[in-house]
PDB file of C-alpha atoms and ligand atoms in Angstrom:
ATOM      1  CA  MET A  16      -0.015  -0.017  -0.025  1.00  0.00           C
ATOM      2  CA  ARG A  17       1.247   3.517  -0.784  1.00  0.00           C
ATOM      3  CA  PRO A  18       2.098   5.728   2.188  1.00  0.00           C
ATOM      4  CA  LEU A  19      -0.625   7.978   3.358  1.00  0.00           C
ATOM      5  CA  ILE A  20       0.487  11.580   3.707  1.00  0.00           C
ATOM      6  CA  GLY A  21      -1.897  14.055   5.188  1.00  0.00           C
ATOM      7  CA  THR A  22      -2.318  17.316   7.039  1.00  0.00           C
ATOM      8  CA  GLY A  23      -4.773  18.755   9.520  1.00  0.00           C
ATOM      9  CA  LEU A  24      -4.802  22.479   9.176  1.00  0.00           C
ATOM     10  CA  LYS A  25      -6.112  22.920  12.711  1.00  0.00           C
ATOM     11  CA  MET A  26      -7.697  26.319  13.400  1.00  0.00           C
ATOM     12  CA  ASN A  27      -5.821  28.039  10.571  1.00  0.00           C
ATOM     13  CA  LEU A  28      -6.814  29.667   7.261  1.00  0.00           C
ATOM     14  CA  THR A  29      -9.995  31.514   6.368  1.00  0.00           C
ATOM     15  CA  SER A  30     -11.981  30.106   3.525  1.00  0.00           C
ATOM     16  CA  SER A  31     -10.281  32.443   1.023  1.00  0.00           C
ATOM     17  CA  GLU A  32      -6.862  31.583   2.454  1.00  0.00           C
ATOM     18  CA  ALA A  33      -7.787  27.951   2.112  1.00  0.00           C
ATOM     19  CA  ALA A  34      -8.751  28.409  -1.505  1.00  0.00           C
ATOM     20  CA  ALA A  35      -5.353  29.909  -2.193  1.00  0.00           C
ATOM     21  CA  TYR A  36      -3.717  27.058  -0.231  1.00  0.00           C
ATOM     22  CA  PHE A  37      -5.488  24.355  -2.305  1.00  0.00           C
ATOM     23  CA  ASP A  38      -4.838  26.163  -5.576  1.00  0.00           C
ATOM     24  CA  ALA A  39      -1.077  26.350  -4.723  1.00  0.00           C
ATOM     25  CA  LEU A  40      -0.927  22.723  -3.493  1.00  0.00           C
ATOM     26  CA  ARG A  41      -2.800  21.038  -6.303  1.00  0.00           C
ATOM     27  CA  PRO A  42      -0.220  21.557  -9.106  1.00  0.00           C
ATOM     28  CA  LEU A  43       2.709  20.854  -6.764  1.00  0.00           C
ATOM     29  CA  VAL A  44       1.600  17.353  -5.971  1.00  0.00           C
ATOM     30  CA  ALA A  45      -0.237  16.561  -9.242  1.00  0.00           C
ATOM     31  CA  PRO A  46       2.562  14.429 -10.662  1.00  0.00           C
ATOM     32  CA  LEU A  47       2.925  12.352  -7.472  1.00  0.00           C
ATOM     33  CA  THR A  48       1.661   8.779  -7.706  1.00  0.00           C
ATOM     34  CA  SER A  49       3.906   7.433  -4.857  1.00  0.00           C
ATOM     35  CA  CYS A  50       1.565   8.336  -1.970  1.00  0.00           C
ATOM     36  CA  GLU A  51      -2.035   8.924  -1.050  1.00  0.00           C
ATOM     37  CA  LEU A  52      -2.703  12.518   0.018  1.00  0.00           C
ATOM     38  CA  PHE A  53      -5.368  14.220   2.166  1.00  0.00           C
ATOM     39  CA  VAL A  54      -6.008  17.641   3.623  1.00  0.00           C
ATOM     40  CA  LEU A  55      -8.279  18.317   6.599  1.00  0.00           C
ATOM     41  CA  PRO A  56      -9.278  22.053   6.655  1.00  0.00           C
ATOM     42  CA  PRO A  57     -11.496  23.631   9.335  1.00  0.00           C
ATOM     43  CA  PHE A  58     -15.226  22.950   8.735  1.00  0.00           C
ATOM     44  CA  THR A  59     -15.645  26.394   7.186  1.00  0.00           C
ATOM     45  CA  SER A  60     -13.429  25.403   4.271  1.00  0.00           C
ATOM     46  CA  VAL A  61     -14.505  21.798   3.595  1.00  0.00           C
ATOM     47  CA  TRP A  62     -16.750  23.033   0.741  1.00  0.00           C
ATOM     48  CA  VAL A  63     -13.839  25.020  -0.663  1.00  0.00           C
ATOM     49  CA  ALA A  64     -11.703  21.889  -0.633  1.00  0.00           C
ATOM     50  CA  ARG A  65     -14.485  20.117  -2.555  1.00  0.00           C
ATOM     51  CA  ASP A  66     -14.577  22.891  -5.184  1.00  0.00           C
ATOM     52  CA  ARG A  67     -10.766  23.352  -5.537  1.00  0.00           C
ATOM     53  CA  LEU A  68      -9.569  19.689  -5.086  1.00  0.00           C
ATOM     54  CA  ARG A  69     -12.266  17.878  -7.049  1.00  0.00           C
ATOM     55  CA  ASP A  70     -10.642  15.429  -9.612  1.00  0.00           C
ATOM     56  CA  SER A  71      -7.157  15.972  -8.067  1.00  0.00           C
ATOM     57  CA  ASN A  72      -4.965  13.440  -6.281  1.00  0.00           C
ATOM     58  CA  VAL A  73      -5.687  15.156  -2.949  1.00  0.00           C
ATOM     59  CA  ALA A  74      -8.558  13.871  -0.836  1.00  0.00           C
ATOM     60  CA  TRP A  75     -10.189  16.054   1.793  1.00  0.00           C
ATOM     61  CA  GLY A  76     -11.936  15.680   5.032  1.00  0.00           C
ATOM     62  CA  ALA A  77     -12.671  17.187   8.463  1.00  0.00           C
ATOM     63  CA  GLN A  78     -10.969  17.480  11.851  1.00  0.00           C
ATOM     64  CA  ASP A  79     -13.958  16.297  13.962  1.00  0.00           C
ATOM     65  CA  VAL A  80     -17.502  14.987  13.772  1.00  0.00           C
ATOM     66  CA  HIS A  81     -20.504  14.558  16.082  1.00  0.00           C
ATOM     67  CA  PRO A  82     -21.279  10.899  17.016  1.00  0.00           C
ATOM     68  CA  GLN A  83     -25.012  11.255  16.217  1.00  0.00           C
ATOM     69  CA  ASP A  84     -26.818  11.518  12.917  1.00  0.00           C
ATOM     70  CA  ALA A  85     -28.716  14.806  13.413  1.00  0.00           C
ATOM     71  CA  GLY A  86     -30.660  16.754  15.920  1.00  0.00           C
ATOM     72  CA  ALA A  87     -30.345  19.267  18.793  1.00  0.00           C
ATOM     73  CA  HIS A  88     -26.539  19.625  18.928  1.00  0.00           C
ATOM     74  CA  THR A  89     -25.856  23.297  18.485  1.00  0.00           C
ATOM     75  CA  GLY A  90     -22.555  24.042  16.761  1.00  0.00           C
ATOM     76  CA  ASP A  91     -21.825  20.467  15.827  1.00  0.00           C
ATOM     77  CA  VAL A  92     -21.453  18.869  12.410  1.00  0.00           C
ATOM     78  CA  SER A  93     -22.671  15.387  11.420  1.00  0.00           C
ATOM     79  CA  ALA A  94     -21.041  12.656   9.397  1.00  0.00           C
ATOM     80  CA  SER A  95     -23.682  12.855   6.701  1.00  0.00           C
ATOM     81  CA  MET A  96     -22.962  16.550   6.205  1.00  0.00           C
ATOM     82  CA  LEU A  97     -19.256  15.720   5.763  1.00  0.00           C
ATOM     83  CA  ALA A  98     -19.926  12.881   3.420  1.00  0.00           C
ATOM     84  CA  ASP A  99     -22.202  15.110   1.329  1.00  0.00           C
ATOM     85  CA  LEU A 100     -19.283  17.511   0.891  1.00  0.00           C
ATOM     86  CA  GLY A 101     -17.094  14.682  -0.476  1.00  0.00           C
ATOM     87  CA  CYS A 102     -15.078  14.113   2.600  1.00  0.00           C
ATOM     88  CA  THR A 103     -13.289  10.764   2.662  1.00  0.00           C
ATOM     89  CA  PHE A 104     -11.265  11.188   5.866  1.00  0.00           C
ATOM     90  CA  VAL A 105     -12.350  12.403   9.312  1.00  0.00           C
ATOM     91  CA  GLU A 106      -9.948  12.998  12.150  1.00  0.00           C
ATOM     92  CA  VAL A 107     -11.085  11.853  15.597  1.00  0.00           C
ATOM     93  CA  GLY A 108      -9.617  12.267  19.052  1.00  0.00           C
ATOM     94  CA  HIS A 109      -6.719  14.571  18.298  1.00  0.00           C
ATOM     95  CA  SER A 110      -4.886  15.384  21.560  1.00  0.00           C
ATOM     96  CA  GLU A 111      -5.946  19.039  21.263  1.00  0.00           C
ATOM     97  CA  ARG A 112      -9.589  17.956  21.195  1.00  0.00           C
ATOM     98  CA  ARG A 113      -9.053  15.544  24.094  1.00  0.00           C
ATOM     99  CA  ARG A 114      -7.391  18.541  25.961  1.00  0.00           C
ATOM    100  CA  ASP A 115      -9.729  21.400  24.915  1.00  0.00           C
ATOM    101  CA  HIS A 116     -13.040  19.491  24.748  1.00  0.00           C
ATOM    102  CA  GLY A 117     -12.438  16.693  27.204  1.00  0.00           C
ATOM    103  CA  GLU A 118     -13.003  13.996  24.600  1.00  0.00           C
ATOM    104  CA  SER A 119     -12.862  10.496  26.116  1.00  0.00           C
ATOM    105  CA  ASP A 120     -11.891   7.235  24.541  1.00  0.00           C
ATOM    106  CA  GLN A 121     -15.596   6.292  24.716  1.00  0.00           C
ATOM    107  CA  LEU A 122     -16.528   9.363  22.636  1.00  0.00           C
ATOM    108  CA  VAL A 123     -13.727   8.736  20.263  1.00  0.00           C
ATOM    109  CA  ALA A 124     -15.086   5.092  19.819  1.00  0.00           C
ATOM    110  CA  GLN A 125     -18.535   6.435  18.937  1.00  0.00           C
ATOM    111  CA  LYS A 126     -17.097   8.909  16.402  1.00  0.00           C
ATOM    112  CA  VAL A 127     -14.957   6.237  14.775  1.00  0.00           C
ATOM    113  CA  HIS A 128     -17.987   4.088  14.474  1.00  0.00           C
ATOM    114  CA  GLN A 129     -20.033   6.935  12.985  1.00  0.00           C
ATOM    115  CA  VAL A 130     -17.367   7.761  10.404  1.00  0.00           C
ATOM    116  CA  LEU A 131     -17.231   4.161   9.272  1.00  0.00           C
ATOM    117  CA  ARG A 132     -21.049   3.955   9.079  1.00  0.00           C
ATOM    118  CA  HIS A 133     -20.917   6.851   6.681  1.00  0.00           C
ATOM    119  CA  HIS A 134     -18.293   5.147   4.499  1.00  0.00           C
ATOM    120  CA  MET A 135     -15.398   7.500   5.318  1.00  0.00           C
ATOM    121  CA  THR A 136     -12.015   6.762   6.902  1.00  0.00           C
ATOM    122  CA  PRO A 137     -11.475   7.652  10.485  1.00  0.00           C
ATOM    123  CA  ILE A 138      -7.972   8.981  11.389  1.00  0.00           C
ATOM    124  CA  MET A 139      -7.986   8.091  15.048  1.00  0.00           C
ATOM    125  CA  CYS A 140      -5.273   9.942  17.018  1.00  0.00           C
ATOM    126  CA  VAL A 141      -3.533   8.323  19.964  1.00  0.00           C
ATOM    127  CA  GLY A 142      -0.473   9.441  21.946  1.00  0.00           C
ATOM    128  CA  GLU A 143       1.203   9.231  25.287  1.00  0.00           C
ATOM    129  CA  PRO A 144       1.314  12.500  27.325  1.00  0.00           C
ATOM    130  CA  SER A 145       5.046  12.592  28.186  1.00  0.00           C
ATOM    131  CA  PRO A 146       8.325  11.100  26.940  1.00  0.00           C
ATOM    132  CA  GLY A 147       9.401   7.748  28.331  1.00  0.00           C
ATOM    133  CA  SER A 148      10.252   4.266  27.131  1.00  0.00           C
ATOM    134  CA  SER A 149       8.732   2.808  23.925  1.00  0.00           C
ATOM    135  CA  GLU A 150       7.234   0.079  26.037  1.00  0.00           C
ATOM    136  CA  ALA A 151       5.417   2.670  28.208  1.00  0.00           C
ATOM    137  CA  ALA A 152       4.295   4.590  25.144  1.00  0.00           C
ATOM    138  CA  LEU A 153       2.995   1.462  23.457  1.00  0.00           C
ATOM    139  CA  ASP A 154       1.124   0.461  26.612  1.00  0.00           C
ATOM    140  CA  HIS A 155      -0.603   3.824  26.766  1.00  0.00           C
ATOM    141  CA  VAL A 156      -1.500   4.048  23.107  1.00  0.00           C
ATOM    142  CA  LEU A 157      -2.634   0.430  22.755  1.00  0.00           C
ATOM    143  CA  GLY A 158      -5.094   1.150  25.585  1.00  0.00           C
ATOM    144  CA  GLN A 159      -6.373   4.264  23.751  1.00  0.00           C
ATOM    145  CA  ALA A 160      -6.509   2.528  20.399  1.00  0.00           C
ATOM    146  CA  ARG A 161      -8.263  -0.672  21.710  1.00  0.00           C
ATOM    147  CA  ALA A 162     -10.880   1.643  23.383  1.00  0.00           C
ATOM    148  CA  GLY A 163     -11.232   3.801  20.289  1.00  0.00           C
ATOM    149  CA  MET A 164     -11.801   0.708  18.113  1.00  0.00           C
ATOM    150  CA  SER A 165     -14.031  -1.088  20.509  1.00  0.00           C
ATOM    151  CA  MET A 166     -17.099  -0.539  18.278  1.00  0.00           C
ATOM    152  CA  VAL A 167     -15.263  -1.530  15.087  1.00  0.00           C
ATOM    153  CA  PRO A 168     -16.067  -5.070  13.903  1.00  0.00           C
ATOM    154  CA  GLU A 169     -13.035  -7.240  13.157  1.00  0.00           C
ATOM    155  CA  GLN A 170     -13.679  -7.090   9.377  1.00  0.00           C
ATOM    156  CA  ASP A 171     -13.669  -3.244   9.371  1.00  0.00           C
ATOM    157  CA  ARG A 172     -10.358  -2.721  11.259  1.00  0.00           C
ATOM    158  CA  ALA A 173      -8.374  -2.261   8.090  1.00  0.00           C
ATOM    159  CA  ARG A 174     -10.611   0.705   7.206  1.00  0.00           C
ATOM    160  CA  VAL A 175      -9.293   2.646  10.262  1.00  0.00           C
ATOM    161  CA  VAL A 176      -6.211   4.737  10.213  1.00  0.00           C
ATOM    162  CA  ILE A 177      -4.436   5.134  13.605  1.00  0.00           C
ATOM    163  CA  ALA A 178      -2.351   8.275  13.857  1.00  0.00           C
ATOM    164  CA  TYR A 179       0.344   7.707  16.485  1.00  0.00           C
ATOM    165  CA  GLU A 180       0.972  11.241  17.789  1.00  0.00           C
ATOM    166  CA  PRO A 181       3.030  11.426  21.009  1.00  0.00           C
ATOM    167  CA  VAL A 182       1.523  14.477  22.734  1.00  0.00           C
ATOM    168  CA  TRP A 183       4.957  15.702  23.761  1.00  0.00           C
ATOM    169  CA  ALA A 184       6.078  15.738  20.196  1.00  0.00           C
ATOM    170  CA  ILE A 185       3.281  17.943  18.830  1.00  0.00           C
ATOM    171  CA  GLY A 186       3.379  21.679  18.193  1.00  0.00           C
ATOM    172  CA  GLU A 187       5.562  24.684  18.462  1.00  0.00           C
ATOM    173  CA  GLY A 188       8.814  24.086  20.326  1.00  0.00           C
ATOM    174  CA  ALA A 189       8.482  20.252  20.223  1.00  0.00           C
ATOM    175  CA  VAL A 190      10.626  17.840  18.233  1.00  0.00           C
ATOM    176  CA  ALA A 191       9.598  14.666  16.478  1.00  0.00           C
ATOM    177  CA  ALA A 192      10.070  11.346  18.267  1.00  0.00           C
ATOM    178  CA  ASP A 193      13.066   9.189  17.366  1.00  0.00           C
ATOM    179  CA  PRO A 194      12.446   7.123  14.208  1.00  0.00           C
ATOM    180  CA  LYS A 195      13.371   3.840  15.899  1.00  0.00           C
ATOM    181  CA  PHE A 196      11.193   4.644  18.885  1.00  0.00           C
ATOM    182  CA  ILE A 197       8.261   5.399  16.457  1.00  0.00           C
ATOM    183  CA  GLY A 198       8.993   2.132  14.610  1.00  0.00           C
ATOM    184  CA  ARG A 199       8.738   0.114  17.858  1.00  0.00           C
ATOM    185  CA  VAL A 200       5.396   1.747  18.827  1.00  0.00           C
ATOM    186  CA  HIS A 201       4.011   1.221  15.323  1.00  0.00           C
ATOM    187  CA  ARG A 202       4.956  -2.466  15.319  1.00  0.00           C
ATOM    188  CA  GLY A 203       2.971  -2.849  18.472  1.00  0.00           C
ATOM    189  CA  LEU A 204      -0.022  -0.905  17.223  1.00  0.00           C
ATOM    190  CA  LYS A 205      -0.133  -2.966  13.962  1.00  0.00           C
ATOM    191  CA  GLU A 206      -1.618  -5.895  15.934  1.00  0.00           C
ATOM    192  CA  LEU A 207      -4.942  -4.022  15.863  1.00  0.00           C
ATOM    193  CA  GLY A 208      -5.158  -4.483  12.120  1.00  0.00           C
ATOM    194  CA  ALA A 209      -5.421  -0.736  11.238  1.00  0.00           C
ATOM    195  CA  ARG A 210      -3.069   1.385   9.072  1.00  0.00           C
ATOM    196  CA  VAL A 211      -0.665   3.296  11.321  1.00  0.00           C
ATOM    197  CA  ILE A 212       0.682   6.665  10.457  1.00  0.00           C
ATOM    198  CA  TYR A 213       2.907   9.032  12.573  1.00  0.00           C
ATOM    199  CA  GLY A 214       2.326  12.703  13.495  1.00  0.00           C
ATOM    200  CA  GLY A 215       4.224  15.169  15.667  1.00  0.00           C
ATOM    201  CA  SER A 216       6.717  17.757  14.380  1.00  0.00           C
ATOM    202  CA  VAL A 217       7.105  16.081  11.001  1.00  0.00           C
ATOM    203  CA  ASP A 218       9.008  18.203   8.499  1.00  0.00           C
ATOM    204  CA  HIS A 219      10.989  17.575   5.367  1.00  0.00           C
ATOM    205  CA  VAL A 220      14.081  16.654   7.425  1.00  0.00           C
ATOM    206  CA  THR A 221      12.439  14.310   9.977  1.00  0.00           C
ATOM    207  CA  ALA A 222      10.005  12.771   7.493  1.00  0.00           C
ATOM    208  CA  GLY A 223      12.548  10.615   5.562  1.00  0.00           C
ATOM    209  CA  PRO A 224      14.020   8.642   8.461  1.00  0.00           C
ATOM    210  CA  ILE A 225      10.521   8.148   9.989  1.00  0.00           C
ATOM    211  CA  LEU A 226       9.077   6.908   6.680  1.00  0.00           C
ATOM    212  CA  ALA A 227      11.999   4.533   6.375  1.00  0.00           C
ATOM    213  CA  GLN A 228      10.646   2.522   9.337  1.00  0.00           C
ATOM    214  CA  ALA A 229       8.830  -0.507   7.962  1.00  0.00           C
ATOM    215  CA  ALA A 230       5.845  -0.149  10.279  1.00  0.00           C
ATOM    216  CA  VAL A 231       5.266   3.501   9.436  1.00  0.00           C
ATOM    217  CA  GLU A 232       2.556   3.591   6.772  1.00  0.00           C
ATOM    218  CA  GLY A 233       2.321   7.366   6.424  1.00  0.00           C
ATOM    219  CA  LEU A 234       2.650  10.771   8.026  1.00  0.00           C
ATOM    220  CA  PHE A 235       0.246  13.288   9.561  1.00  0.00           C
ATOM    221  CA  VAL A 236       1.717  16.718   9.212  1.00  0.00           C
ATOM    222  CA  GLY A 237       0.880  19.901  11.160  1.00  0.00           C
ATOM    223  CA  ARG A 238       2.963  23.084  11.071  1.00  0.00           C
ATOM    224  CA  ALA A 239       5.265  22.047   8.242  1.00  0.00           C
ATOM    225  CA  ALA A 240       2.206  21.622   5.954  1.00  0.00           C
ATOM    226  CA  LEU A 241       0.773  25.111   6.624  1.00  0.00           C
ATOM    227  CA  ASP A 242       2.880  26.123   3.577  1.00  0.00           C
ATOM    228  CA  PRO A 243       1.774  24.117   0.570  1.00  0.00           C
ATOM    229  CA  LYS A 244       5.403  23.849  -0.564  1.00  0.00           C
ATOM    230  CA  GLY A 245       6.301  22.289   2.774  1.00  0.00           C
ATOM    231  CA  PHE A 246       3.533  19.730   2.473  1.00  0.00           C
ATOM    232  CA  ALA A 247       4.548  18.980  -1.147  1.00  0.00           C
ATOM    233  CA  ALA A 248       8.199  18.630  -0.200  1.00  0.00           C
ATOM    234  CA  ILE A 249       7.258  15.998   2.421  1.00  0.00           C
ATOM    235  CA  ALA A 250       4.971  14.149  -0.015  1.00  0.00           C
ATOM    236  CA  GLN A 251       7.736  14.139  -2.645  1.00  0.00           C
ATOM    237  CA  LEU A 252      10.023  12.102  -0.330  1.00  0.00           C
ATOM    238  CA  THR A 253       7.793   9.152  -1.010  1.00  0.00           C
ATOM    239  CA  SER A 254       8.888   9.078  -4.564  1.00  0.00           C
ATOM    240  CA  LEU A 255      12.657   8.867  -3.895  1.00  0.00           C
TER     241      LEU A 255
HETATM  242  P1  LIG B 325       2.809  19.416  14.332  1.00  0.00           P
HETATM  243  O1  LIG B 325       1.256  18.882  14.574  1.00  0.00           O
HETATM  244  O2  LIG B 325       3.317  18.821  13.082  1.00  0.00           O
HETATM  245  O3  LIG B 325       2.624  20.920  14.168  1.00  0.00           O
HETATM  246  O4  LIG B 325       3.595  19.027  15.557  1.00  0.00           O
HETATM  247  C1  LIG B 325       1.063  17.530  14.336  1.00  0.00           C
HETATM  248  C2  LIG B 325      -0.395  17.195  14.659  1.00  0.00           C
HETATM  249  O5  LIG B 325      -0.948  17.694  15.638  1.00  0.00           O
HETATM  250  O6  LIG B 325      -0.971  16.372  13.968  1.00  0.00           O
END
């Protein structure tokens, strides 16, 4: 399977900025056949992604979803609304949502289930809070991942993407985890039957050695992909 290279734009870019981003990214990655690509803009720009990325090799999706189909949930967005806008990926349980919105493993499990029900791919984020041994990290993330996949029937496990994102390796001032450490955690997570990608301070320098780990099936990029050239540079590494 080709590596999966994606970015979540977090709470960045207005819809007009997102349009410019997609217009810049599209030609940069158009020649690439060596990876699968996706972009997760804020909800306000999902329709822009549909308009600007249609018939391109970049899929789009959202950064969150409500676990129910419809109803009295002010401010929330349902899976059918996302599917209707052509989303194929939906991020669930990012550590910033667990932190800012108190999302539990139980809620993550319901969201993963809902995304699958609507024929999209959940990107389920897991990560240990602080640096330690790879055994301790694996223990923590296996617990999160098992809980998050508790509503996924055996035969659907391969439809899930687990994003291993050590919380301490995410965001401004952090550095990516060591590639061998990542490889060990991914090997352990592979037992759940999902695809496993890595996120946390990935840039065009750290991406190569991380991708070289056999159990790393893709990358989930934050800051380094806020510039379309940065995202394209990382994606291009898969063709070397
Ligand atoms: P970062 O974000 O690359 O800016 O560390 C990664 C993520 O949160 O997915």
